[in-house]
């Protein structure tokens, strides 16, 4: 047994000798009463990822076997976040922007969320480089951005991204043009022979093209030349800043023009944040619960300040699922699986925020449940509430839900309600979205004491679309 006097480290395959040092604060122990164990310090490595192994060297020069290789990430700082976005894809309906300004030299970027004022995640990306967001053409993305690296360091700030996109097929054209095909999306056109397309825009715009070469002119002046490409995919051929509204002409032979896109973004003052540890949900170890969990609220639907977990008894059939207006629902006995989760946060403005997923014994049983719900709601509307056990009327004031979005389940497979329950100090407002598909039902319940604005109703209708997508794609 000879003393260790040094170490060798293998860092990404390169070997270097390291000095042995005593462990700081060492005290004698029963197993090691006289000699302090040796350690080493590896200092001043730049931020990044490394593959690391080590071995010990004793006083006569014997070397131990190499340890197993370990991946080590050095990250001393929060992500670097700047207001830099570029168009990465576009068509007549949607513009995709990449956040070039979200970077981390150490562990790398692992998660980017844009959340609304309630903490609902509007868009998210786990891309390591240039996380992307999809924007409906002409529609802004506004919220709080949260950028986390892979060890949990984060930055947060208010973000707004607006966009405009003028599709190539809206241009004034000369020459022979045809639709460019599915590879380029709606609105892209292909020139055969010599062609010119003219589009009127203002400000800074990206000229989006595909294969081929072209020139770009503003007025009578050529401002850019787009190099030839044989690859059939979107690329930014040129960037032009025309100031006030002007005509931009794109000319060439045998090329694809997708359109002109403009993106404007603002990023507020940043603050450093840390990623909270994930909360364990033991119920997900059950295979049936894990499947149901995919259909309702998930932890990743919310910012990290929220907790999404099953309610007490939420994974059992003891509590009712359909209890609106204190109706009678014989279909309750046909339930075979159930999962109800609540989303909670300290200081939340919601009295109750929950989703419920129920699997019935058959499609017929689920259909019967939907029909029972329709009948109870109709009676509740007619009688303006229901009478409790004492004979007192519990009032329900139903509101008309307008502008039901595309994407929810069909009218015959849903029941949507917006109602004020009770009155005075006991009044509370419910948005309830009940959607059925096959043998399964998903309920989305949003309850508060202050009522909902039209914008808030529209937001939760969008969440109902998400629930419908999960329900129909299971």
Tab-separated table of C-alpha atoms in Angstrom:
chain	number	residue	atom	x	y	z
A	1	UNK	CA	0.000	0.000	0.000
A	2	UNK	CA	1.887	3.054	-1.240
A	3	UNK	CA	0.920	6.701	-0.944
A	4	UNK	CA	-0.822	8.506	-3.781
A	5	UNK	CA	1.264	11.472	-4.860
A	6	UNK	CA	-0.479	12.610	-8.019
A	7	UNK	CA	-3.189	12.133	-10.596
A	8	UNK	CA	-3.683	12.184	-14.322
A	9	UNK	CA	-6.831	13.503	-15.946
A	10	UNK	CA	-8.068	12.671	-19.409
A	11	UNK	CA	-10.163	15.549	-20.729
A	12	UNK	CA	-11.737	14.957	-24.131
A	13	UNK	CA	-8.918	12.483	-24.795
A	14	UNK	CA	-6.060	14.820	-23.823
A	15	UNK	CA	-4.025	13.691	-20.768
A	16	UNK	CA	-2.630	16.131	-18.234
A	17	UNK	CA	-0.855	15.638	-14.891
A	18	UNK	CA	-2.466	17.050	-11.759
A	19	UNK	CA	-0.937	17.722	-8.358
A	20	UNK	CA	-2.304	15.810	-5.368
A	21	UNK	CA	-3.680	17.918	-2.515
A	22	UNK	CA	-4.879	17.150	0.992
A	23	UNK	CA	-8.624	17.312	1.521
A	24	UNK	CA	-9.503	20.563	3.265
A	25	UNK	CA	-10.705	20.118	6.835
A	26	UNK	CA	-9.734	16.462	7.035
A	27	UNK	CA	-9.990	14.850	10.459
A	28	UNK	CA	-8.605	11.411	11.431
A	29	UNK	CA	-11.050	8.524	11.296
A	30	UNK	CA	-10.987	4.945	12.533
A	31	UNK	CA	-10.210	3.644	9.044
A	32	UNK	CA	-7.727	6.418	8.224
A	33	UNK	CA	-6.201	7.663	11.488
A	34	UNK	CA	-2.866	8.993	10.237
A	35	UNK	CA	-2.797	9.922	6.535
A	36	UNK	CA	-5.083	12.481	4.941
A	37	UNK	CA	-6.694	11.235	1.709
A	38	UNK	CA	-5.534	12.957	-1.439
A	39	UNK	CA	-7.618	14.835	-3.954
A	40	UNK	CA	-6.969	17.136	-6.897
A	41	UNK	CA	-8.408	20.343	-8.266
A	42	UNK	CA	-9.029	20.976	-11.930
A	43	UNK	CA	-9.374	24.712	-12.391
A	44	UNK	CA	-10.139	27.346	-15.003
A	45	UNK	CA	-11.746	25.180	-17.660
A	46	UNK	CA	-13.891	27.260	-20.023
A	47	UNK	CA	-17.647	26.742	-19.905
A	48	UNK	CA	-18.838	23.789	-21.946
A	49	UNK	CA	-19.213	20.008	-21.957
A	50	UNK	CA	-16.278	17.657	-21.407
A	51	UNK	CA	-15.640	13.923	-21.244
A	52	UNK	CA	-13.534	13.276	-18.162
A	53	UNK	CA	-11.641	10.312	-16.652
A	54	UNK	CA	-8.883	10.117	-14.043
A	55	UNK	CA	-6.296	7.759	-12.551
A	56	UNK	CA	-4.010	7.883	-9.516
A	57	UNK	CA	-0.186	7.700	-9.399
A	58	UNK	CA	1.655	6.349	-6.352
A	59	UNK	CA	5.054	7.271	-4.944
A	60	UNK	CA	6.954	4.796	-7.141
A	61	UNK	CA	5.128	5.774	-10.349
A	62	UNK	CA	2.546	3.015	-10.578
A	63	UNK	CA	-0.667	4.153	-12.249
A	64	UNK	CA	-4.143	2.876	-11.551
A	65	UNK	CA	-6.614	1.956	-14.264
A	66	UNK	CA	-8.552	4.816	-15.792
A	67	UNK	CA	-11.875	5.488	-14.152
A	68	UNK	CA	-14.964	5.178	-16.295
A	69	UNK	CA	-15.524	8.259	-18.446
A	70	UNK	CA	-18.009	10.811	-17.201
A	71	UNK	CA	-19.594	13.732	-18.989
A	72	UNK	CA	-19.004	16.974	-17.096
A	73	UNK	CA	-20.755	20.271	-17.811
A	74	UNK	CA	-19.239	23.526	-16.577
A	75	UNK	CA	-21.708	26.387	-16.434
A	76	UNK	CA	-20.959	29.374	-14.229
A	77	UNK	CA	-23.489	31.850	-15.581
A	78	UNK	CA	-27.082	32.425	-16.596
A	79	UNK	CA	-28.027	32.271	-20.283
A	80	UNK	CA	-27.202	35.226	-22.492
A	81	UNK	CA	-30.483	36.585	-23.835
A	82	UNK	CA	-30.784	39.351	-26.425
A	83	UNK	CA	-33.548	40.651	-28.657
A	84	UNK	CA	-32.462	38.871	-31.840
A	85	UNK	CA	-35.005	36.946	-33.934
A	86	UNK	CA	-34.919	35.737	-37.543
A	87	UNK	CA	-37.532	34.185	-39.796
A	88	UNK	CA	-36.877	30.458	-40.202
A	89	UNK	CA	-40.042	29.481	-42.071
A	90	UNK	CA	-43.175	31.088	-43.439
A	91	UNK	CA	-46.268	30.499	-45.497
A	92	UNK	CA	-49.525	32.308	-46.051
A	93	UNK	CA	-50.858	31.191	-42.663
A	94	UNK	CA	-47.888	31.052	-40.324
A	95	UNK	CA	-44.470	32.579	-39.681
A	96	UNK	CA	-41.826	30.716	-37.673
A	97	UNK	CA	-39.157	32.778	-35.937
A	98	UNK	CA	-35.922	31.487	-34.406
A	99	UNK	CA	-34.533	33.143	-31.284
A	100	UNK	CA	-30.884	33.567	-32.210
A	101	UNK	CA	-30.405	35.725	-29.125
A	102	UNK	CA	-31.038	32.905	-26.612
A	103	UNK	CA	-27.666	31.235	-25.991
A	104	UNK	CA	-25.659	29.595	-23.226
A	105	UNK	CA	-21.966	28.815	-23.554
A	106	UNK	CA	-21.939	26.346	-20.683
A	107	UNK	CA	-24.652	23.732	-20.380
A	108	UNK	CA	-26.602	25.025	-23.370
A	109	UNK	CA	-30.229	26.080	-23.607
A	110	UNK	CA	-32.658	23.359	-22.480
A	111	UNK	CA	-36.071	25.015	-22.163
A	112	UNK	CA	-37.720	28.235	-23.322
A	113	UNK	CA	-41.289	29.123	-22.381
A	114	UNK	CA	-43.472	32.088	-23.226
A	115	UNK	CA	-46.203	32.342	-20.597
A	116	UNK	CA	-49.239	34.594	-20.276
A	117	UNK	CA	-50.285	36.685	-17.284
A	118	UNK	CA	-51.885	33.654	-15.616
A	119	UNK	CA	-48.839	31.430	-16.091
A	120	UNK	CA	-50.245	29.375	-18.955
A	121	UNK	CA	-47.534	28.369	-21.404
A	122	UNK	CA	-48.356	29.934	-24.768
A	123	UNK	CA	-45.415	28.366	-26.588
A	124	UNK	CA	-42.454	26.273	-25.522
A	125	UNK	CA	-39.262	24.931	-27.052
A	126	UNK	CA	-36.638	22.474	-25.833
A	127	UNK	CA	-34.307	23.129	-28.777
A	128	UNK	CA	-30.651	23.506	-27.788
A	129	UNK	CA	-30.024	26.171	-30.395
A	130	UNK	CA	-32.245	28.952	-31.737
A	131	UNK	CA	-35.552	27.938	-30.106
A	132	UNK	CA	-38.406	28.587	-32.523
A	133	UNK	CA	-41.891	30.015	-32.116
A	134	UNK	CA	-44.786	29.773	-34.542
A	135	UNK	CA	-46.873	32.884	-35.110
A	136	UNK	CA	-50.131	33.034	-36.991
A	137	UNK	CA	-49.603	35.439	-39.872
A	138	UNK	CA	-50.184	38.972	-38.636
A	139	UNK	CA	-50.808	37.875	-35.015
A	140	UNK	CA	-48.497	38.895	-32.155
A	141	UNK	CA	-47.003	36.595	-29.534
A	142	UNK	CA	-46.923	38.473	-26.226
A	143	UNK	CA	-46.019	37.163	-22.784
A	144	UNK	CA	-43.188	36.581	-20.348
A	145	UNK	CA	-40.214	34.681	-21.746
A	146	UNK	CA	-38.410	32.227	-19.475
A	147	UNK	CA	-35.079	30.930	-20.809
A	148	UNK	CA	-33.361	28.116	-18.888
A	149	UNK	CA	-30.031	26.425	-19.463
A	150	UNK	CA	-29.531	22.722	-18.812
A	151	UNK	CA	-28.401	23.161	-15.199
A	152	UNK	CA	-31.348	25.367	-14.258
A	153	UNK	CA	-29.967	28.898	-14.570
A	154	UNK	CA	-32.542	31.169	-16.169
A	155	UNK	CA	-33.443	34.615	-17.446
A	156	UNK	CA	-36.930	36.084	-17.611
A	157	UNK	CA	-38.362	39.167	-19.305
A	158	UNK	CA	-41.419	40.519	-21.091
A	159	UNK	CA	-41.447	39.594	-24.778
A	160	UNK	CA	-43.555	40.673	-27.729
A	161	UNK	CA	-43.082	39.469	-31.311
A	162	UNK	CA	-45.169	40.837	-34.158
A	163	UNK	CA	-45.027	39.741	-37.769
A	164	UNK	CA	-46.308	40.458	-41.223
A	165	UNK	CA	-46.085	38.160	-44.204
A	166	UNK	CA	-47.008	38.940	-47.770
A	167	UNK	CA	-47.240	35.713	-49.750
A	168	UNK	CA	-45.730	35.628	-53.211
A	169	UNK	CA	-49.035	34.710	-54.838
A	170	UNK	CA	-50.377	38.137	-53.780
A	171	UNK	CA	-47.797	39.918	-55.925
A	172	UNK	CA	-48.166	41.658	-59.259
A	173	UNK	CA	-46.485	39.311	-61.700
A	174	UNK	CA	-45.003	39.172	-65.160
A	175	UNK	CA	-43.881	35.955	-66.797
A	176	UNK	CA	-45.067	32.406	-66.275
A	177	UNK	CA	-45.781	31.410	-62.666
A	178	UNK	CA	-47.340	28.379	-60.974
A	179	UNK	CA	-47.831	27.107	-57.422
A	180	UNK	CA	-44.474	26.027	-55.990
A	181	UNK	CA	-45.835	22.927	-54.283
A	182	UNK	CA	-46.247	21.537	-50.787
A	183	UNK	CA	-42.542	21.724	-49.939
A	184	UNK	CA	-42.793	25.514	-49.748
A	185	UNK	CA	-46.224	25.930	-48.208
A	186	UNK	CA	-49.280	27.894	-49.222
A	187	UNK	CA	-48.714	31.064	-51.220
A	188	UNK	CA	-45.303	30.184	-52.699
A	189	UNK	CA	-44.945	30.398	-56.492
A	190	UNK	CA	-42.480	29.073	-59.049
A	191	UNK	CA	-41.196	30.998	-62.051
A	192	UNK	CA	-40.669	29.191	-65.361
A	193	UNK	CA	-38.456	31.188	-67.692
A	194	UNK	CA	-37.941	34.888	-66.930
A	195	UNK	CA	-40.276	36.461	-64.375
A	196	UNK	CA	-40.785	39.421	-62.074
A	197	UNK	CA	-42.940	39.661	-58.942
A	198	UNK	CA	-43.700	42.993	-57.250
A	199	UNK	CA	-44.845	43.383	-53.633
A	200	UNK	CA	-45.572	46.579	-51.707
A	201	UNK	CA	-44.197	46.614	-48.144
A	202	UNK	CA	-42.746	48.957	-45.530
A	203	UNK	CA	-39.830	48.695	-43.116
A	204	UNK	CA	-37.348	45.840	-42.834
A	205	UNK	CA	-38.303	42.648	-44.673
A	206	UNK	CA	-36.762	39.265	-45.350
A	207	UNK	CA	-37.043	38.106	-48.961
A	208	UNK	CA	-37.933	34.426	-48.657
A	209	UNK	CA	-37.049	32.230	-51.615
A	210	UNK	CA	-36.421	28.599	-52.455
A	211	UNK	CA	-34.400	27.142	-55.320
A	212	UNK	CA	-32.987	29.344	-58.060
A	213	UNK	CA	-31.357	32.772	-58.291
A	214	UNK	CA	-32.845	36.274	-58.457
A	215	UNK	CA	-32.211	39.973	-57.976
A	216	UNK	CA	-34.064	42.345	-55.674
A	217	UNK	CA	-34.818	45.943	-56.598
A	218	UNK	CA	-36.492	48.815	-54.765
A	219	UNK	CA	-37.730	51.381	-57.231
A	220	UNK	CA	-35.213	51.379	-60.063
A	221	UNK	CA	-32.263	50.378	-57.884
A	222	UNK	CA	-31.006	46.812	-57.477
A	223	UNK	CA	-30.345	46.315	-53.770
A	224	UNK	CA	-29.486	42.610	-53.537
A	225	UNK	CA	-28.494	39.568	-55.559
A	226	UNK	CA	-29.775	36.185	-54.418
A	227	UNK	CA	-27.292	33.390	-55.077
A	228	UNK	CA	-28.411	30.274	-56.907
A	229	UNK	CA	-29.482	27.219	-54.921
A	230	UNK	CA	-30.543	23.758	-56.049
A	231	UNK	CA	-32.073	22.838	-52.673
A	232	UNK	CA	-35.864	22.862	-52.454
A	233	UNK	CA	-36.284	24.556	-49.079
A	234	UNK	CA	-36.973	28.007	-47.685
A	235	UNK	CA	-34.065	30.391	-47.269
A	236	UNK	CA	-33.623	34.086	-46.637
A	237	UNK	CA	-32.382	35.357	-49.971
A	238	UNK	CA	-31.939	38.963	-48.916
A	239	UNK	CA	-32.871	41.510	-46.280
A	240	UNK	CA	-34.181	44.880	-47.418
A	241	UNK	CA	-35.167	47.934	-45.387
A	242	UNK	CA	-37.375	50.119	-47.546
A	243	UNK	CA	-38.500	52.609	-44.891
A	244	UNK	CA	-41.905	53.955	-45.848
A	245	UNK	CA	-44.118	51.840	-48.091
A	246	UNK	CA	-42.428	50.978	-51.395
A	247	UNK	CA	-42.575	48.402	-54.178
A	248	UNK	CA	-40.023	45.578	-53.982
A	249	UNK	CA	-39.365	43.717	-57.250
A	250	UNK	CA	-37.864	40.231	-57.366
A	251	UNK	CA	-36.688	39.162	-60.823
A	252	UNK	CA	-34.976	36.088	-62.184
A	253	UNK	CA	-35.302	32.879	-64.143
A	254	UNK	CA	-36.603	29.540	-62.911
A	255	UNK	CA	-36.725	30.404	-59.212
A	256	UNK	CA	-39.152	29.995	-56.306
A	257	UNK	CA	-40.508	32.995	-54.434
A	258	UNK	CA	-42.195	32.425	-51.078
A	259	UNK	CA	-42.882	35.988	-49.993
A	260	UNK	CA	-41.720	38.900	-47.850
A	261	UNK	CA	-41.707	38.567	-44.065
A	262	UNK	CA	-41.186	41.199	-41.417
A	263	UNK	CA	-40.649	40.505	-37.715
A	264	UNK	CA	-40.517	43.124	-34.969
A	265	UNK	CA	-39.720	42.174	-31.392
A	266	UNK	CA	-39.315	43.869	-28.029
A	267	UNK	CA	-37.655	42.337	-24.972
A	268	UNK	CA	-38.035	43.975	-21.573
A	269	UNK	CA	-35.580	44.176	-18.699
A	270	UNK	CA	-34.287	40.731	-17.794
A	271	UNK	CA	-34.081	39.219	-14.332
A	272	UNK	CA	-32.215	36.120	-13.255
A	273	UNK	CA	-34.341	33.147	-12.189
A	274	UNK	CA	-33.644	29.559	-11.231
A	275	UNK	CA	-35.507	26.534	-12.505
A	276	UNK	CA	-37.554	24.900	-9.763
A	277	UNK	CA	-37.130	21.166	-9.145
A	278	UNK	CA	-39.730	18.996	-10.833
A	279	UNK	CA	-42.529	17.817	-8.543
A	280	UNK	CA	-42.993	14.061	-8.431
A	281	UNK	CA	-46.447	12.653	-9.150
A	282	UNK	CA	-46.541	9.097	-7.746
A	283	UNK	CA	-49.837	8.369	-9.528
A	284	UNK	CA	-48.011	8.294	-12.865
A	285	UNK	CA	-46.429	4.972	-11.932
A	286	UNK	CA	-49.855	3.467	-12.647
A	287	UNK	CA	-50.100	2.670	-16.358
A	288	UNK	CA	-53.769	3.644	-16.621
A	289	UNK	CA	-53.225	6.955	-14.856
A	290	UNK	CA	-50.202	7.705	-17.050
A	291	UNK	CA	-52.380	7.307	-20.153
A	292	UNK	CA	-55.157	9.507	-18.773
A	293	UNK	CA	-52.571	12.115	-17.738
A	294	UNK	CA	-51.740	12.763	-21.383
A	295	UNK	CA	-55.255	14.074	-22.029
A	296	UNK	CA	-55.719	16.714	-19.314
A	297	UNK	CA	-53.547	19.398	-17.735
A	298	UNK	CA	-49.843	18.593	-17.585
A	299	UNK	CA	-47.151	20.272	-15.508
A	300	UNK	CA	-45.570	21.627	-18.696
A	301	UNK	CA	-48.781	23.500	-19.546
A	302	UNK	CA	-47.928	26.017	-16.819
A	303	UNK	CA	-45.016	28.123	-15.630
A	304	UNK	CA	-42.975	26.613	-12.830
A	305	UNK	CA	-44.819	28.570	-10.132
A	306	UNK	CA	-47.789	26.239	-10.638
A	307	UNK	CA	-48.318	22.741	-9.299
A	308	UNK	CA	-50.404	20.223	-11.270
A	309	UNK	CA	-51.304	17.137	-9.253
A	310	UNK	CA	-54.299	14.826	-8.787
A	311	UNK	CA	-56.926	16.083	-6.373
A	312	UNK	CA	-57.690	14.094	-3.250
A	313	UNK	CA	-59.576	11.104	-4.604
A	314	UNK	CA	-58.959	12.335	-8.136
A	315	UNK	CA	-57.727	8.956	-9.356
A	316	UNK	CA	-60.706	7.059	-7.932
A	317	UNK	CA	-64.381	6.719	-8.860
A	318	UNK	CA	-65.802	7.712	-5.471
A	319	UNK	CA	-66.475	11.359	-6.345
A	320	UNK	CA	-68.859	12.345	-9.163
A	321	UNK	CA	-67.632	13.572	-12.527
A	322	UNK	CA	-70.842	15.118	-13.856
A	323	UNK	CA	-72.412	17.217	-11.104
A	324	UNK	CA	-73.473	20.366	-12.944
A	325	UNK	CA	-76.766	21.842	-11.665
A	326	UNK	CA	-77.073	18.983	-9.156
A	327	UNK	CA	-78.502	16.831	-11.943
A	328	UNK	CA	-79.050	13.081	-12.017
A	329	UNK	CA	-76.451	11.258	-14.096
A	330	UNK	CA	-77.057	7.515	-14.339
A	331	UNK	CA	-73.971	7.251	-16.561
A	332	UNK	CA	-71.740	7.784	-13.514
A	333	UNK	CA	-71.943	4.079	-12.705
A	334	UNK	CA	-70.492	3.301	-16.150
A	335	UNK	CA	-67.184	5.023	-15.400
A	336	UNK	CA	-64.213	2.648	-15.292
A	337	UNK	CA	-61.245	5.037	-15.006
A	338	UNK	CA	-60.918	8.617	-13.797
A	339	UNK	CA	-58.225	11.236	-13.310
A	340	UNK	CA	-58.902	14.746	-12.043
A	341	UNK	CA	-56.026	17.145	-11.476
A	342	UNK	CA	-56.003	20.638	-10.032
A	343	UNK	CA	-53.624	23.414	-11.044
A	344	UNK	CA	-52.689	25.506	-8.011
A	345	UNK	CA	-50.420	28.438	-7.272
A	346	UNK	CA	-49.899	30.708	-4.296
A	347	UNK	CA	-51.849	33.897	-5.021
A	348	UNK	CA	-53.854	32.414	-7.904
A	349	UNK	CA	-56.915	34.398	-8.960
A	350	UNK	CA	-58.825	31.182	-9.683
A	351	UNK	CA	-61.119	29.611	-7.132
A	352	UNK	CA	-60.714	26.327	-9.000
A	353	UNK	CA	-58.744	25.303	-12.083
A	354	UNK	CA	-58.935	21.666	-13.093
A	355	UNK	CA	-59.219	19.059	-15.801
A	356	UNK	CA	-60.926	15.706	-15.509
A	357	UNK	CA	-60.539	12.696	-17.778
A	358	UNK	CA	-63.028	9.835	-17.564
A	359	UNK	CA	-63.083	6.550	-19.432
A	360	UNK	CA	-66.483	4.864	-19.654
A	361	UNK	CA	-67.307	1.193	-20.038
A	362	UNK	CA	-68.260	1.737	-23.689
A	363	UNK	CA	-68.818	4.342	-26.381
A	364	UNK	CA	-72.554	4.004	-25.757
A	365	UNK	CA	-72.061	4.851	-22.077
A	366	UNK	CA	-70.044	7.960	-22.942
A	367	UNK	CA	-72.701	9.013	-25.461
A	368	UNK	CA	-75.374	8.582	-22.793
A	369	UNK	CA	-73.353	10.760	-20.407
A	370	UNK	CA	-73.188	13.561	-22.968
A	371	UNK	CA	-76.936	13.385	-23.582
A	372	UNK	CA	-77.641	13.457	-19.844
A	373	UNK	CA	-75.489	16.559	-19.526
A	374	UNK	CA	-77.316	18.282	-22.392
A	375	UNK	CA	-80.673	17.493	-20.759
A	376	UNK	CA	-79.627	18.732	-17.309
A	377	UNK	CA	-78.186	21.975	-18.692
A	378	UNK	CA	-81.352	22.644	-20.711
A	379	UNK	CA	-83.506	22.149	-17.610
A	380	UNK	CA	-81.162	24.282	-15.506
A	381	UNK	CA	-81.365	27.076	-18.075
A	382	UNK	CA	-85.147	26.826	-18.227
A	383	UNK	CA	-85.557	26.900	-14.452
A	384	UNK	CA	-82.699	29.405	-13.964
A	385	UNK	CA	-81.020	27.054	-11.505
A	386	UNK	CA	-82.034	24.166	-9.264
A	387	UNK	CA	-83.572	23.685	-5.834
A	388	UNK	CA	-81.427	22.283	-3.046
A	389	UNK	CA	-82.552	19.823	-0.358
A	390	UNK	CA	-84.277	22.610	1.595
A	391	UNK	CA	-86.227	23.775	-1.439
A	392	UNK	CA	-84.156	26.941	-1.853
A	393	UNK	CA	-83.304	27.943	-5.418
A	394	UNK	CA	-79.599	27.939	-6.270
A	395	UNK	CA	-79.586	30.369	-9.201
A	396	UNK	CA	-77.634	29.793	-12.407
A	397	UNK	CA	-77.266	32.720	-14.811
A	398	UNK	CA	-76.132	31.254	-18.143
A	399	UNK	CA	-74.190	33.416	-20.609
A	400	UNK	CA	-73.953	32.883	-24.356
A	401	UNK	CA	-70.582	31.615	-25.521
A	402	UNK	CA	-69.652	33.346	-28.761
A	403	UNK	CA	-67.033	32.630	-31.405
A	404	UNK	CA	-66.483	28.953	-30.637
A	405	UNK	CA	-63.126	28.227	-32.307
A	406	UNK	CA	-62.417	25.530	-34.832
A	407	UNK	CA	-60.650	22.565	-33.304
A	408	UNK	CA	-63.011	21.693	-30.453
A	409	UNK	CA	-65.035	18.494	-30.824
A	410	UNK	CA	-68.251	18.605	-32.832
A	411	UNK	CA	-71.391	20.170	-31.385
A	412	UNK	CA	-73.008	16.780	-30.785
A	413	UNK	CA	-70.034	15.638	-28.706
A	414	UNK	CA	-69.620	18.614	-26.408
A	415	UNK	CA	-71.326	20.750	-23.788
A	416	UNK	CA	-69.865	24.205	-23.157
A	417	UNK	CA	-71.205	26.413	-20.373
A	418	UNK	CA	-70.495	29.920	-19.099
A	419	UNK	CA	-72.599	30.562	-16.041
A	420	UNK	CA	-72.743	32.501	-12.794
A	421	UNK	CA	-73.605	30.130	-9.941
A	422	UNK	CA	-75.468	31.466	-6.902
A	423	UNK	CA	-75.666	35.150	-5.980
A	424	UNK	CA	-74.267	37.816	-3.685
A	425	UNK	CA	-71.132	36.913	-1.746
A	426	UNK	CA	-71.531	33.259	-2.750
A	427	UNK	CA	-71.539	34.012	-6.493
A	428	UNK	CA	-68.884	32.396	-8.631
A	429	UNK	CA	-68.476	32.114	-12.382
A	430	UNK	CA	-67.832	28.816	-14.148
A	431	UNK	CA	-66.399	28.120	-17.556
A	432	UNK	CA	-67.010	24.423	-18.141
A	433	UNK	CA	-65.907	22.684	-21.333
A	434	UNK	CA	-67.104	19.063	-21.527
A	435	UNK	CA	-65.827	17.161	-24.595
A	436	UNK	CA	-66.479	13.542	-25.559
A	437	UNK	CA	-64.703	11.281	-28.032
A	438	UNK	CA	-65.360	7.556	-28.239
A	439	UNK	CA	-65.478	6.109	-24.730
A	440	UNK	CA	-63.646	9.030	-23.109
A	441	UNK	CA	-64.606	12.435	-21.764
A	442	UNK	CA	-62.403	15.421	-20.900
A	443	UNK	CA	-63.658	18.245	-18.716
A	444	UNK	CA	-61.977	21.635	-18.353
A	445	UNK	CA	-63.238	23.644	-15.378
A	446	UNK	CA	-62.295	27.262	-14.698
A	447	UNK	CA	-63.940	28.945	-11.706
A	448	UNK	CA	-63.472	32.412	-10.237
A	449	UNK	CA	-65.359	34.967	-8.194
A	450	UNK	CA	-64.902	37.992	-10.466
A	451	UNK	CA	-66.304	36.768	-13.778
A	452	UNK	CA	-64.505	36.519	-17.106
A	453	UNK	CA	-63.899	39.152	-19.761
A	454	UNK	CA	-64.437	38.313	-23.433
A	455	UNK	CA	-60.659	38.020	-23.850
A	456	UNK	CA	-60.418	35.594	-20.931
A	457	UNK	CA	-63.250	33.470	-22.309
A	458	UNK	CA	-61.483	33.387	-25.683
A	459	UNK	CA	-58.254	32.292	-24.005
A	460	UNK	CA	-59.887	29.362	-22.214
A	461	UNK	CA	-61.679	28.368	-25.397
A	462	UNK	CA	-58.213	28.034	-26.953
A	463	UNK	CA	-57.228	25.787	-24.068
A	464	UNK	CA	-60.362	23.752	-24.818
A	465	UNK	CA	-59.001	23.332	-28.356
A	466	UNK	CA	-55.784	21.904	-26.882
A	467	UNK	CA	-57.814	19.491	-24.762
A	468	UNK	CA	-59.785	18.433	-27.850
A	469	UNK	CA	-56.578	17.797	-29.783
A	470	UNK	CA	-55.267	15.567	-27.012
A	471	UNK	CA	-58.573	13.747	-26.748
A	472	UNK	CA	-58.913	13.040	-30.465
A	473	UNK	CA	-55.255	12.125	-31.089
A	474	UNK	CA	-54.852	9.673	-28.216
